[in-house]
Tab-separated table of C-alpha atoms in Angstrom:
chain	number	residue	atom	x	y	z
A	1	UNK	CA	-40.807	-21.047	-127.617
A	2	UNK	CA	-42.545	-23.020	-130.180
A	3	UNK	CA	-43.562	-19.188	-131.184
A	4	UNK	CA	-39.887	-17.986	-132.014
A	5	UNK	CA	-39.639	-20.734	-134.014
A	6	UNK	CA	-42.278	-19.917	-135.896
A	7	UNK	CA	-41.635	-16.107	-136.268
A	8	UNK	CA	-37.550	-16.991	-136.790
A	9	UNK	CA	-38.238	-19.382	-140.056
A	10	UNK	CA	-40.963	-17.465	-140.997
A	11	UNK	CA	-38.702	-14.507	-140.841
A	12	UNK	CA	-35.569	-16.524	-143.348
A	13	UNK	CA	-37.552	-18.700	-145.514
A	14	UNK	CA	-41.435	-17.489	-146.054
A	15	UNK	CA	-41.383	-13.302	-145.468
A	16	UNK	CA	-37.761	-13.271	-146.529
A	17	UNK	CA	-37.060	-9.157	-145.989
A	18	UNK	CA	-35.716	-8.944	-149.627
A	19	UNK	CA	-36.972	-11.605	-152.028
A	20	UNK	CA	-40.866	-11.410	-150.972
A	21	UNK	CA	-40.869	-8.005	-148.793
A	22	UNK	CA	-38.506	-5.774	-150.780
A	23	UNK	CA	-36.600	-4.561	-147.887
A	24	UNK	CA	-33.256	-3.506	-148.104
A	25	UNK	CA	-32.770	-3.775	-152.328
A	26	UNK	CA	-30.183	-1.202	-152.737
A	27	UNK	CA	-27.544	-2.771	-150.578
A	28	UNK	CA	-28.882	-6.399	-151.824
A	29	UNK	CA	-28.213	-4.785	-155.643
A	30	UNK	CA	-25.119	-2.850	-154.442
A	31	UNK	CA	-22.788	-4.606	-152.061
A	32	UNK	CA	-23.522	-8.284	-153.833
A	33	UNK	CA	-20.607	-8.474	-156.165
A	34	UNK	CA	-18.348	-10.837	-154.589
A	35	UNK	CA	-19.167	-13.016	-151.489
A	36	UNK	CA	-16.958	-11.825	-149.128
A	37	UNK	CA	-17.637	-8.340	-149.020
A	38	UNK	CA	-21.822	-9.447	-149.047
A	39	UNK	CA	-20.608	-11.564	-145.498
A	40	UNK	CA	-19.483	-8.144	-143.844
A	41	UNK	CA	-22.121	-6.659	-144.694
A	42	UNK	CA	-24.680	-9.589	-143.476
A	43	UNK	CA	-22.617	-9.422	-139.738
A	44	UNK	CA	-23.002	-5.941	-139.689
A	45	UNK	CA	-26.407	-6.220	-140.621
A	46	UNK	CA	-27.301	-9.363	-138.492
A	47	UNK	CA	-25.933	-7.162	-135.568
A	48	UNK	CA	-27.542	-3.466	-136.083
A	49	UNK	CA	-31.016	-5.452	-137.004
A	50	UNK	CA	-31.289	-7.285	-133.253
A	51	UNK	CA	-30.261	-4.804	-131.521
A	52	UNK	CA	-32.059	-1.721	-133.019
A	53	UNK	CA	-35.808	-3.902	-132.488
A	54	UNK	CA	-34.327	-4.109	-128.902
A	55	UNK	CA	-33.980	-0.470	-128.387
A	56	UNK	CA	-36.668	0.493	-130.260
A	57	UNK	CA	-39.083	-1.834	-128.091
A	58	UNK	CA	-37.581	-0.062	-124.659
A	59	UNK	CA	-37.967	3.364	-126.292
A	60	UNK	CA	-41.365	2.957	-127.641
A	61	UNK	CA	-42.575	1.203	-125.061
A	62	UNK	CA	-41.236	3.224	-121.810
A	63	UNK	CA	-41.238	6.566	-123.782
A	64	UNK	CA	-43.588	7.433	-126.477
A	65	UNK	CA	-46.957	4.898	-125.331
A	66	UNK	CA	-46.637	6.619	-121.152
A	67	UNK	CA	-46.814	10.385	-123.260
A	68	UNK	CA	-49.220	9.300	-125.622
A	69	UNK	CA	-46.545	10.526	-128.784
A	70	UNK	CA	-46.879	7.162	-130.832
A	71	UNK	CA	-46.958	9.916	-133.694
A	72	UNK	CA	-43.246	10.676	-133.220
A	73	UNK	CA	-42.888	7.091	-133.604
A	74	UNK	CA	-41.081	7.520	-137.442
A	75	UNK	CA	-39.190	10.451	-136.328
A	76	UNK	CA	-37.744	8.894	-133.238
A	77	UNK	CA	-36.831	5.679	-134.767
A	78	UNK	CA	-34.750	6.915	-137.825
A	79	UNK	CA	-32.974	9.347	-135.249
A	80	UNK	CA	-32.472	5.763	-132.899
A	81	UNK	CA	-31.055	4.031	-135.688
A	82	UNK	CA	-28.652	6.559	-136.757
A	83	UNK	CA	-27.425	6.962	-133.340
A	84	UNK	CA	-27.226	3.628	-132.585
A	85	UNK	CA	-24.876	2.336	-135.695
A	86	UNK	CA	-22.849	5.584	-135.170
A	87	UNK	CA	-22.333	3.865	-131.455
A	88	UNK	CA	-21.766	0.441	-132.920
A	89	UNK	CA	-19.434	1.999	-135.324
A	90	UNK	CA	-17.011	3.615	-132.578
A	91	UNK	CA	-17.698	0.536	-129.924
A	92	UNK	CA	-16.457	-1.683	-132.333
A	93	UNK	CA	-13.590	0.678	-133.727
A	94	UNK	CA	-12.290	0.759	-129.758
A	95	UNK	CA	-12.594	-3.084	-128.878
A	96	UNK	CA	-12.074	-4.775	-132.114
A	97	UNK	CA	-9.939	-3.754	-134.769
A	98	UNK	CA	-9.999	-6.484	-137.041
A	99	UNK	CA	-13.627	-6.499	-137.027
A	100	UNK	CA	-13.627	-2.831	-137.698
A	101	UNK	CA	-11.586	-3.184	-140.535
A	102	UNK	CA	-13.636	-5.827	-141.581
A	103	UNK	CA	-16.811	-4.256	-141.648
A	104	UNK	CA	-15.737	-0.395	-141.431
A	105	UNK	CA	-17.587	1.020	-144.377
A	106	UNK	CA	-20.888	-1.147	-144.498
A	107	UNK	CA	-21.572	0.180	-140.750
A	108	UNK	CA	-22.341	4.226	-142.047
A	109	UNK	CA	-24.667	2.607	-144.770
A	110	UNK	CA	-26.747	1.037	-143.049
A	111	UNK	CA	-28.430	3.855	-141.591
A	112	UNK	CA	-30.246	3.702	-144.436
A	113	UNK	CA	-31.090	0.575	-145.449
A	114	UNK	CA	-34.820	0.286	-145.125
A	115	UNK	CA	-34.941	-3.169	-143.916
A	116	UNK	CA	-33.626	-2.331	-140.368
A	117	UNK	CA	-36.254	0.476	-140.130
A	118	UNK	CA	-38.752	-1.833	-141.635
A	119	UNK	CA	-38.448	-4.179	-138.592
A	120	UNK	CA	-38.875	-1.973	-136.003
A	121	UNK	CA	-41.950	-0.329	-137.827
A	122	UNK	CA	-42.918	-4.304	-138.259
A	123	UNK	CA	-42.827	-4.941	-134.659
A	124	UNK	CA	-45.046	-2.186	-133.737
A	125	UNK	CA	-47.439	-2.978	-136.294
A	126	UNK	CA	-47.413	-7.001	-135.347
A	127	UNK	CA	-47.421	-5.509	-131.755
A	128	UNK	CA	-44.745	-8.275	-130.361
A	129	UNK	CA	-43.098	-8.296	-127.244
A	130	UNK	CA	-39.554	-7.433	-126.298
A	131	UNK	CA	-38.534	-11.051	-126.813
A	132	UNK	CA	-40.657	-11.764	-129.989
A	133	UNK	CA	-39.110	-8.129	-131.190
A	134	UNK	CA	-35.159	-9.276	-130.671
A	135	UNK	CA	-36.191	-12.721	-132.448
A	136	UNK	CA	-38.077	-10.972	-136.143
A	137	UNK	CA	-35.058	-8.721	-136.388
A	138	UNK	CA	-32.405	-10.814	-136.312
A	139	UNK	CA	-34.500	-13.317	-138.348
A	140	UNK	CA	-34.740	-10.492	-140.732
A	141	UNK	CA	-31.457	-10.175	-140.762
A	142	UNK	CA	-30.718	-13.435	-140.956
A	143	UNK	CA	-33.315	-13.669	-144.135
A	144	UNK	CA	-30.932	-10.964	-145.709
A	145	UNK	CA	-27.979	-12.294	-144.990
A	146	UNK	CA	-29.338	-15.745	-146.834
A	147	UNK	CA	-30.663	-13.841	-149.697
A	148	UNK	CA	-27.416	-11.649	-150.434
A	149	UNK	CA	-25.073	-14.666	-149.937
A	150	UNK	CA	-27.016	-16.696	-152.429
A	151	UNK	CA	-26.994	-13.797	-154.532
A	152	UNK	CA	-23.268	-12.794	-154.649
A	153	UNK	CA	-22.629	-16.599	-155.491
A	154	UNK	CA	-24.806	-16.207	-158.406
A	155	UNK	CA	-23.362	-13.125	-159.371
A	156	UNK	CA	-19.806	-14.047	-159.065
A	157	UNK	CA	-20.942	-16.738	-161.664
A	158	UNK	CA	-22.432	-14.476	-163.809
A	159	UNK	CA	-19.520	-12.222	-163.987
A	160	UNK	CA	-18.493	-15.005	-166.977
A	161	UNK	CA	-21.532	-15.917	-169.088
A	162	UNK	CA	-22.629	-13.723	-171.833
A	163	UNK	CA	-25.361	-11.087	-170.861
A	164	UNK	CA	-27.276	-9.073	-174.453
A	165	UNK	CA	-25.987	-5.467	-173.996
A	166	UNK	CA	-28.827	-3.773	-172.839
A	167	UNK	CA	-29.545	-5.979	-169.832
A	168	UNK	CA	-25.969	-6.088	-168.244
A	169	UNK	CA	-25.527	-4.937	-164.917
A	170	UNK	CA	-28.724	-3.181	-163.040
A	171	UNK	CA	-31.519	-5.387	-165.206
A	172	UNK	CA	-29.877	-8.679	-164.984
A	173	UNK	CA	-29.287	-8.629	-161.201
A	174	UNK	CA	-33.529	-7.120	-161.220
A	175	UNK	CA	-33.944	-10.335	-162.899
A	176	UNK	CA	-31.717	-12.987	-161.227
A	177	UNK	CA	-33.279	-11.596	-158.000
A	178	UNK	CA	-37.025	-12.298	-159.784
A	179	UNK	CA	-36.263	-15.796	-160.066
A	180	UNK	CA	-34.971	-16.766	-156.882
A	181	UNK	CA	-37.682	-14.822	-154.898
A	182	UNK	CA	-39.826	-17.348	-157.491
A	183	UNK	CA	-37.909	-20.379	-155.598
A	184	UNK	CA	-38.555	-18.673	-151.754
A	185	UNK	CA	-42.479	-18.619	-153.268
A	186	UNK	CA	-42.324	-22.586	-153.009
A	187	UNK	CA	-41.558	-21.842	-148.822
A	188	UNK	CA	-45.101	-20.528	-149.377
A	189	UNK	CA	-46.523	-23.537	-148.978
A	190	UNK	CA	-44.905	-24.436	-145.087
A	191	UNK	CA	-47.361	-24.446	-142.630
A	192	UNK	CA	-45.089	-23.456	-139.594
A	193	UNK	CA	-47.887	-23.402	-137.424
A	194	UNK	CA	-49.073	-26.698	-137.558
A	195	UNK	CA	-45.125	-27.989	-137.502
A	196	UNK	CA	-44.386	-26.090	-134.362
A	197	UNK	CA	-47.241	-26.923	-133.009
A	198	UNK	CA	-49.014	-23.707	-132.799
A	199	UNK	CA	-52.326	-22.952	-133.012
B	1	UNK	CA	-30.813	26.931	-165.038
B	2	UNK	CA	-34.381	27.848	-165.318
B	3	UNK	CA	-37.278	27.070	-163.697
B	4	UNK	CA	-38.498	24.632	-166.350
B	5	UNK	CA	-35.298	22.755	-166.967
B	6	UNK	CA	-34.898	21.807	-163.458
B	7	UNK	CA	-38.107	20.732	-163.393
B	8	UNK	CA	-38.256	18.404	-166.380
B	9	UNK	CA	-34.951	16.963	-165.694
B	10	UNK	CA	-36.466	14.717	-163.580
B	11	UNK	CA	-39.329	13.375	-166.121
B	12	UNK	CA	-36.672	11.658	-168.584
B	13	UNK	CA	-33.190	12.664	-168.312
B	14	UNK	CA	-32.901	12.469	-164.910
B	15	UNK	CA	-35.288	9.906	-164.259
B	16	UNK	CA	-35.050	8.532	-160.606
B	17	UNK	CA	-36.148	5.101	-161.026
B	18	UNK	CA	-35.117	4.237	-165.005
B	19	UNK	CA	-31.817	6.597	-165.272
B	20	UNK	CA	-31.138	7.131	-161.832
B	21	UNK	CA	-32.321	3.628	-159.996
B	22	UNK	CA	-32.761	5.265	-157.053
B	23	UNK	CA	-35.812	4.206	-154.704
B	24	UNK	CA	-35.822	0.131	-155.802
B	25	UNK	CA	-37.666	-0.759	-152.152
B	26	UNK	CA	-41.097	0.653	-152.560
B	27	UNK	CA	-40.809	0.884	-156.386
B	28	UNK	CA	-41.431	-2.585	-156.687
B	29	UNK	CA	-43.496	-3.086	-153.384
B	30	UNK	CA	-46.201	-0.570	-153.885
B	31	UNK	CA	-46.338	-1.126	-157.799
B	32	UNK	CA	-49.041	-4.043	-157.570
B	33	UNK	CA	-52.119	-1.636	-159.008
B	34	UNK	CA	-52.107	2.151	-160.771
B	35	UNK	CA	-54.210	3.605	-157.334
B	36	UNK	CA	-51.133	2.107	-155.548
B	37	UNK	CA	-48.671	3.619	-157.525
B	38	UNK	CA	-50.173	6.807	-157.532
B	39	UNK	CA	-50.609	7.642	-154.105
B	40	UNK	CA	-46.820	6.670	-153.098
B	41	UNK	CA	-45.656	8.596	-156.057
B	42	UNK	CA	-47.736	12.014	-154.957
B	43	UNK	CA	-46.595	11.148	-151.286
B	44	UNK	CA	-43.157	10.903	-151.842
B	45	UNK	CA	-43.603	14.068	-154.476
B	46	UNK	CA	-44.911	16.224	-151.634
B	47	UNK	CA	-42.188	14.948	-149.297
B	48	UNK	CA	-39.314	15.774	-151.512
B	49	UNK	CA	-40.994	19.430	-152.581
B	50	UNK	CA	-41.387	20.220	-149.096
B	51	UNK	CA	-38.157	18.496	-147.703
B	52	UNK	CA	-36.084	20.380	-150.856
B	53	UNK	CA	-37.766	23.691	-149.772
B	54	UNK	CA	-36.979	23.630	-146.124
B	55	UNK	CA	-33.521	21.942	-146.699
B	56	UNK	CA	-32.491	24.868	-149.112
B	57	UNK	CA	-34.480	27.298	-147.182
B	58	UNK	CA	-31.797	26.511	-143.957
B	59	UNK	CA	-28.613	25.797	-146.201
B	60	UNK	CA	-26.964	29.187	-145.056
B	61	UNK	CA	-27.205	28.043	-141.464
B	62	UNK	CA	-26.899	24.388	-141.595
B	63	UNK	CA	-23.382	23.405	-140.228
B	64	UNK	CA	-21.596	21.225	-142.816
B	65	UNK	CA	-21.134	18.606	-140.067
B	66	UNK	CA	-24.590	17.615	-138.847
B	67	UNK	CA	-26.473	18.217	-142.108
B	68	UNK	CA	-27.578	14.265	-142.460
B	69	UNK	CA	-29.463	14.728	-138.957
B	70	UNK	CA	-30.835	17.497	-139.754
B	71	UNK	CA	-31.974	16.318	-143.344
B	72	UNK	CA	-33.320	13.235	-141.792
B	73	UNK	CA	-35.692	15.259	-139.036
B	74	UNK	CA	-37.003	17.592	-141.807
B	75	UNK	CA	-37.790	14.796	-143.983
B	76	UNK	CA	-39.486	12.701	-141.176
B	77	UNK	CA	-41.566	15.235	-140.350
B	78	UNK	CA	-42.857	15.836	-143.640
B	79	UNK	CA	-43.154	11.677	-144.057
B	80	UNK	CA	-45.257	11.768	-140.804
B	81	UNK	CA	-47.271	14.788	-142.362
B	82	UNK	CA	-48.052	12.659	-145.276
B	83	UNK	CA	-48.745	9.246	-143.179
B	84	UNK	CA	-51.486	10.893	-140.551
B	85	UNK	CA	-53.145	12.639	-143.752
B	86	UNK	CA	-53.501	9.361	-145.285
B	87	UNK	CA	-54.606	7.727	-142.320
B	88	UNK	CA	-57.280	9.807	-142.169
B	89	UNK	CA	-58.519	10.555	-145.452
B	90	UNK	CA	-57.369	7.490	-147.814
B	91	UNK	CA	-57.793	4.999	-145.485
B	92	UNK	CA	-57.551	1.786	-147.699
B	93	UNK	CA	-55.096	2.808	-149.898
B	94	UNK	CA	-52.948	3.378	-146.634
B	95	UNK	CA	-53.504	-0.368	-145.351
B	96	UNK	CA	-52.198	-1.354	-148.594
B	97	UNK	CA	-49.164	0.890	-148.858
B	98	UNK	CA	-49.062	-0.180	-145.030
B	99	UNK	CA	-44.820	0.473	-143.759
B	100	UNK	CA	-43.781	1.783	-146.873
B	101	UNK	CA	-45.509	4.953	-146.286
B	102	UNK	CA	-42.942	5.674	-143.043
B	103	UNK	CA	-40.668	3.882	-145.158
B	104	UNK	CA	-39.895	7.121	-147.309
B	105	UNK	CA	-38.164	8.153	-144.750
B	106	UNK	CA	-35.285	6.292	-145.696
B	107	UNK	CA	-36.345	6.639	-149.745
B	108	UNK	CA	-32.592	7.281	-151.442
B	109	UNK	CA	-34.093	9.426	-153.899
B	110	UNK	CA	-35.053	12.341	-151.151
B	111	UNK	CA	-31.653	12.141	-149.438
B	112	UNK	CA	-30.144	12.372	-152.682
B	113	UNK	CA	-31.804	15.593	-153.868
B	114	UNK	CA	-31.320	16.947	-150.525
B	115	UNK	CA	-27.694	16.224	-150.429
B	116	UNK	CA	-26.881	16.866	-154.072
B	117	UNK	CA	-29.525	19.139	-155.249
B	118	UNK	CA	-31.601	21.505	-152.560
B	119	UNK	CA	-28.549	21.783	-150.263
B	120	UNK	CA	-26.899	23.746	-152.917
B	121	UNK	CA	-29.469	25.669	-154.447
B	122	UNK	CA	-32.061	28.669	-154.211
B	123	UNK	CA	-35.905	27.649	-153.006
B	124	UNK	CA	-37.228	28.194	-156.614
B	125	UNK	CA	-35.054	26.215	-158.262
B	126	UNK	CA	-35.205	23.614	-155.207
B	127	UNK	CA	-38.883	23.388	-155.865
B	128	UNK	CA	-38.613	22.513	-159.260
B	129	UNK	CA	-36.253	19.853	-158.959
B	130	UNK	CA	-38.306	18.233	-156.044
B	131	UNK	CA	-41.554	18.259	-158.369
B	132	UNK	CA	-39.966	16.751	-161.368
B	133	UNK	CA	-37.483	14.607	-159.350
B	134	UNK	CA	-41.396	13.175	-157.339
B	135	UNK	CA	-43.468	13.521	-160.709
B	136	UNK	CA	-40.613	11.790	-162.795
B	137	UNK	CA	-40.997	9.025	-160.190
B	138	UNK	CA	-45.112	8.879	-160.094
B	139	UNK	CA	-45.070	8.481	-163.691
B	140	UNK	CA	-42.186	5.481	-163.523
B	141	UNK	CA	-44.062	4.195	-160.661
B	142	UNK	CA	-47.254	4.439	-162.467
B	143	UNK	CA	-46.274	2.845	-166.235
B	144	UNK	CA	-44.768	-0.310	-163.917
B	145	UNK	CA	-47.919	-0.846	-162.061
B	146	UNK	CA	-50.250	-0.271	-164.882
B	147	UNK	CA	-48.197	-3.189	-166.746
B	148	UNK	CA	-48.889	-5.132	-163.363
B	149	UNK	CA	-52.205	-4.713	-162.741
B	150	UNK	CA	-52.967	-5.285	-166.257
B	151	UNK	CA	-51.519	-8.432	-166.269
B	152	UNK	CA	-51.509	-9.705	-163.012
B	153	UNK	CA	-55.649	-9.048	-162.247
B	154	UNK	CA	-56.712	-8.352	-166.325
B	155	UNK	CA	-58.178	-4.840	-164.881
B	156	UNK	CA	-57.109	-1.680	-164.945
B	157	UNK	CA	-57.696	1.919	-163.013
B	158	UNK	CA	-59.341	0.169	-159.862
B	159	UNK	CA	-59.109	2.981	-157.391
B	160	UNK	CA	-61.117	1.290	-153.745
B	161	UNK	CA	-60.941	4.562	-152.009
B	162	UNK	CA	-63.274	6.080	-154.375
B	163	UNK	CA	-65.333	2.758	-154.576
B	164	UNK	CA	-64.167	2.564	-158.370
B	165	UNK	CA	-64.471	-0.839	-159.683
B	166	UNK	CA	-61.553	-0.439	-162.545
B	167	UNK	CA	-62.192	-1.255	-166.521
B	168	UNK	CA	-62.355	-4.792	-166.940
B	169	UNK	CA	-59.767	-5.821	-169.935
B	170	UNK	CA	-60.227	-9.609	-169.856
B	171	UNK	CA	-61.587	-12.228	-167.502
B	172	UNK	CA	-59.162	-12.812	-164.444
B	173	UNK	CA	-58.882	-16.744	-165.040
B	174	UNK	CA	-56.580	-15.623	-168.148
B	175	UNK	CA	-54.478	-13.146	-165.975
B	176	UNK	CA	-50.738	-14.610	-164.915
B	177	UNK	CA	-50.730	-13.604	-160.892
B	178	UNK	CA	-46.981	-14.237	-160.604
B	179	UNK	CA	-46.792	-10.751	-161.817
B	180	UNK	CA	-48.066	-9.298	-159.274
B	181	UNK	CA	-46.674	-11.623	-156.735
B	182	UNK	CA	-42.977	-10.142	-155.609
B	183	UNK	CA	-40.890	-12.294	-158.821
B	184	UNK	CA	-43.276	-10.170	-161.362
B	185	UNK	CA	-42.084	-7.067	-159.546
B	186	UNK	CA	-38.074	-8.171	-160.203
B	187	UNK	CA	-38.347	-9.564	-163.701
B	188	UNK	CA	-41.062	-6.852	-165.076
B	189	UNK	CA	-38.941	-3.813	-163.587
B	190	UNK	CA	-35.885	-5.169	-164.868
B	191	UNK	CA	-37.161	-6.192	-168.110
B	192	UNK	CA	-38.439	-2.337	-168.329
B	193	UNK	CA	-34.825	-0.841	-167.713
B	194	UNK	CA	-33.196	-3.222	-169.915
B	195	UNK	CA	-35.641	-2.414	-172.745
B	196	UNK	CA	-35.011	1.204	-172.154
B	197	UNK	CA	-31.336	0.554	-172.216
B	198	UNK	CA	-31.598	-1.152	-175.928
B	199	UNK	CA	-33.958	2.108	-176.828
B	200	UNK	CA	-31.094	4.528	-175.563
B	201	UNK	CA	-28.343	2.352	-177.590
B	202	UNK	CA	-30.037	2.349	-180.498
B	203	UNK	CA	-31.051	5.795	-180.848
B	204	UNK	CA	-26.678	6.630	-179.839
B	205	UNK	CA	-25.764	4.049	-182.312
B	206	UNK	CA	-27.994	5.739	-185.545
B	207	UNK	CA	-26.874	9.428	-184.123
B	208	UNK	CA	-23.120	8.195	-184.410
B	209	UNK	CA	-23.692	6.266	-187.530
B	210	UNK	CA	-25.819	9.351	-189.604
């Protein structure tokens, strides 16, 4: 248990998948305008994450290590992911309408956001377990979802100061970005080990 | 267009990373030291030369509907070419570049020459546009981490697969390691585009003016 806890806050706060791995920038730069559409996409996100280090556990793990084809392991899990958010996509379209129109066209684009095939390629390379697996990816997700909230706050702030001309837009958000992954730096210094109890 | 415009397109006009800002992720990731830079750069350049080629190759009997699948297998194969090659013959430089070399799987600037370039297009000029598209990238990817290493280690040009050392500029105690730390990647990459940006508006602003 004490384990989760340690890979879950270590997941948010000290490898935070944007601000200190630089996972998943494009939708952090593109979809962070206003708060409320950087929420749908941190659900959608949250959801596809957990799930896809699920499946790509049970796949991996009953499929490619029993046939020796680890080296298909890329391959198969891009082809996984896209599958699997094309399933969300019409799962959710059938059951729940509201949330479809909700989070409709962030679903398509997350195929390739590099932070949810980042965390299954993490979990093969930190060689956890199923349980350990479904914990990093949603506390990737959840790390995103933090960061891009934050963000879209900031931004919807900045929409009203005064930016010089050449940095508006793409180089200011590079920057803003620059200086909060300086504050997640100071998380750094948590030693989750030895406050869960870990050794 | 000709062989060498659609290849140098990619160097400055079309510049994925400055003009384009295409490929953020392992831009600023793998930018921490010029060996670094290099390698992803020629990795993702032979990638998107072979993915353009075998995309544009197949475009006559590629049906419209499933072409993202099918991009995303040839491209993962050639990603997976490029990963095992590593493994085996750059070994260090692959621990460092660790995930991000499966990673260009998912690189925006390969789908987007796929989907807007090679998929309409004959293999020559496919090929072109795939080697300036990577090249224009290596050299982006190369100026940022040459600024980084520079300042974040005060040496330059250390290459460990070849057991090169790297020319020693000044002594490390002086060097500011928060730019190689992820912040110096966000603040020195934007700082780059926005000083290209002034560069641009200056040079429209004295065309317009004289």
């Amino acid at each position: 248990m004490a384990k989760l806890l340690v890979i879950f806050f270590g997941g948010v706060l000290l490898n935070n998948f944007i601000l200190s791995r630089f996972l998943g920038i494009c939708p952090f730069i593109g979809i962070s305008q206003q708060v409320e559409t950087a929420a749908g996409m941190s659900v959608a996100v949250i959801f596809v994450m957990g799930l896809a280090s699920v499946v790509t556990w049970f796949f991996r793990h009953m499929i490619l290590v029993p046939l020796g084809l680890e080296y298909l392991q890329t391959i198969a899990f891009i082809l996984i992911i896209a599958a699997l958010v094309q399933l969300v996509e019409m799962v959710i379209q059938k059951t729940s309408p509201t949330l479809y129109q909700a989070l409709g066209i962030y679903l398509p684009l997350i195929t390739t956001n590099c932070a949810v095939l980042g965390v299954t390629l993490l979990n093969v390379s930190e060689n956890y377990n199923l349980l350990e697996a479904a914990v990093n990816g949603v506390a990737g997700a959840s790390g995103f979802a933090l960061a891009i909230l934050l963000f879209a706050a900031i931004r919807e702030r900045m929409e009203l100061s005064e930016i010089p001309e050449a940095l508006k837009g793409f180089p200011i958000a590079l920057i803003t970005a620059g200086l909060m992954s300086m504050a997640f730096l100071g998380f750094a210094g948590f030693r989750l080990e030895a406050l869960f109890g870990v050794m | 267009m000709s062989f060498k415009s659609e290849f140098s397109k990619g160097i400055v006009k079309e510049n994925p990373t400055f003009r384009m800002l295409l490929g953020m992720c392992p831009t600023m990731a793998t930018s921490l030291a010029i060996s670094n830079g290099l390698g992803m750069g020629l990795a993702a350049t032979f990638v998107l030369v072979g993915s353009n080629i075998i995309i544009s190759a197949l475009r006559k009997v590629t049906p419209e509907k499933i072409r993202i699948p099918i991009f995303v297998v040839v491209i993962a194969t050639f990603v997976t070419t490029v990963d095992l090659v590593m493994a085996a013959f750059l070994p260090s430089l692959h621990e460092v570049l660790g995930i991000f070399i499966p990673l260009i799987v998912v690189n925006c600037i390969i789908f987007a020459r796929a989907e807007a370039f090679a998929f309409q297009h004959g293999i020559v000029d496919s090929l072109a546009d795939g080697l300036g598209m990577g090249l224009g990238w290596t050299l982006a990817l190369c100026g940022l981490s040459a600024i980084r290493e520079l300042l974040g280690t005060g040496t330059v040009l250390a290459f460990p697969d070849f057991g090169f050392p790297g020319i020693h500029v000044f002594d490390q105690s002086l060097a500011a390691v928060m730019v190689i730390l992820p912040p110096g990647g966000f603040i020195t990459l934007g700082l780059l585009i926005g000083l290209l940006n002034w560069l641009t508006n200056r040079k429209s602003k004295r065309a317009q003016e004289g």
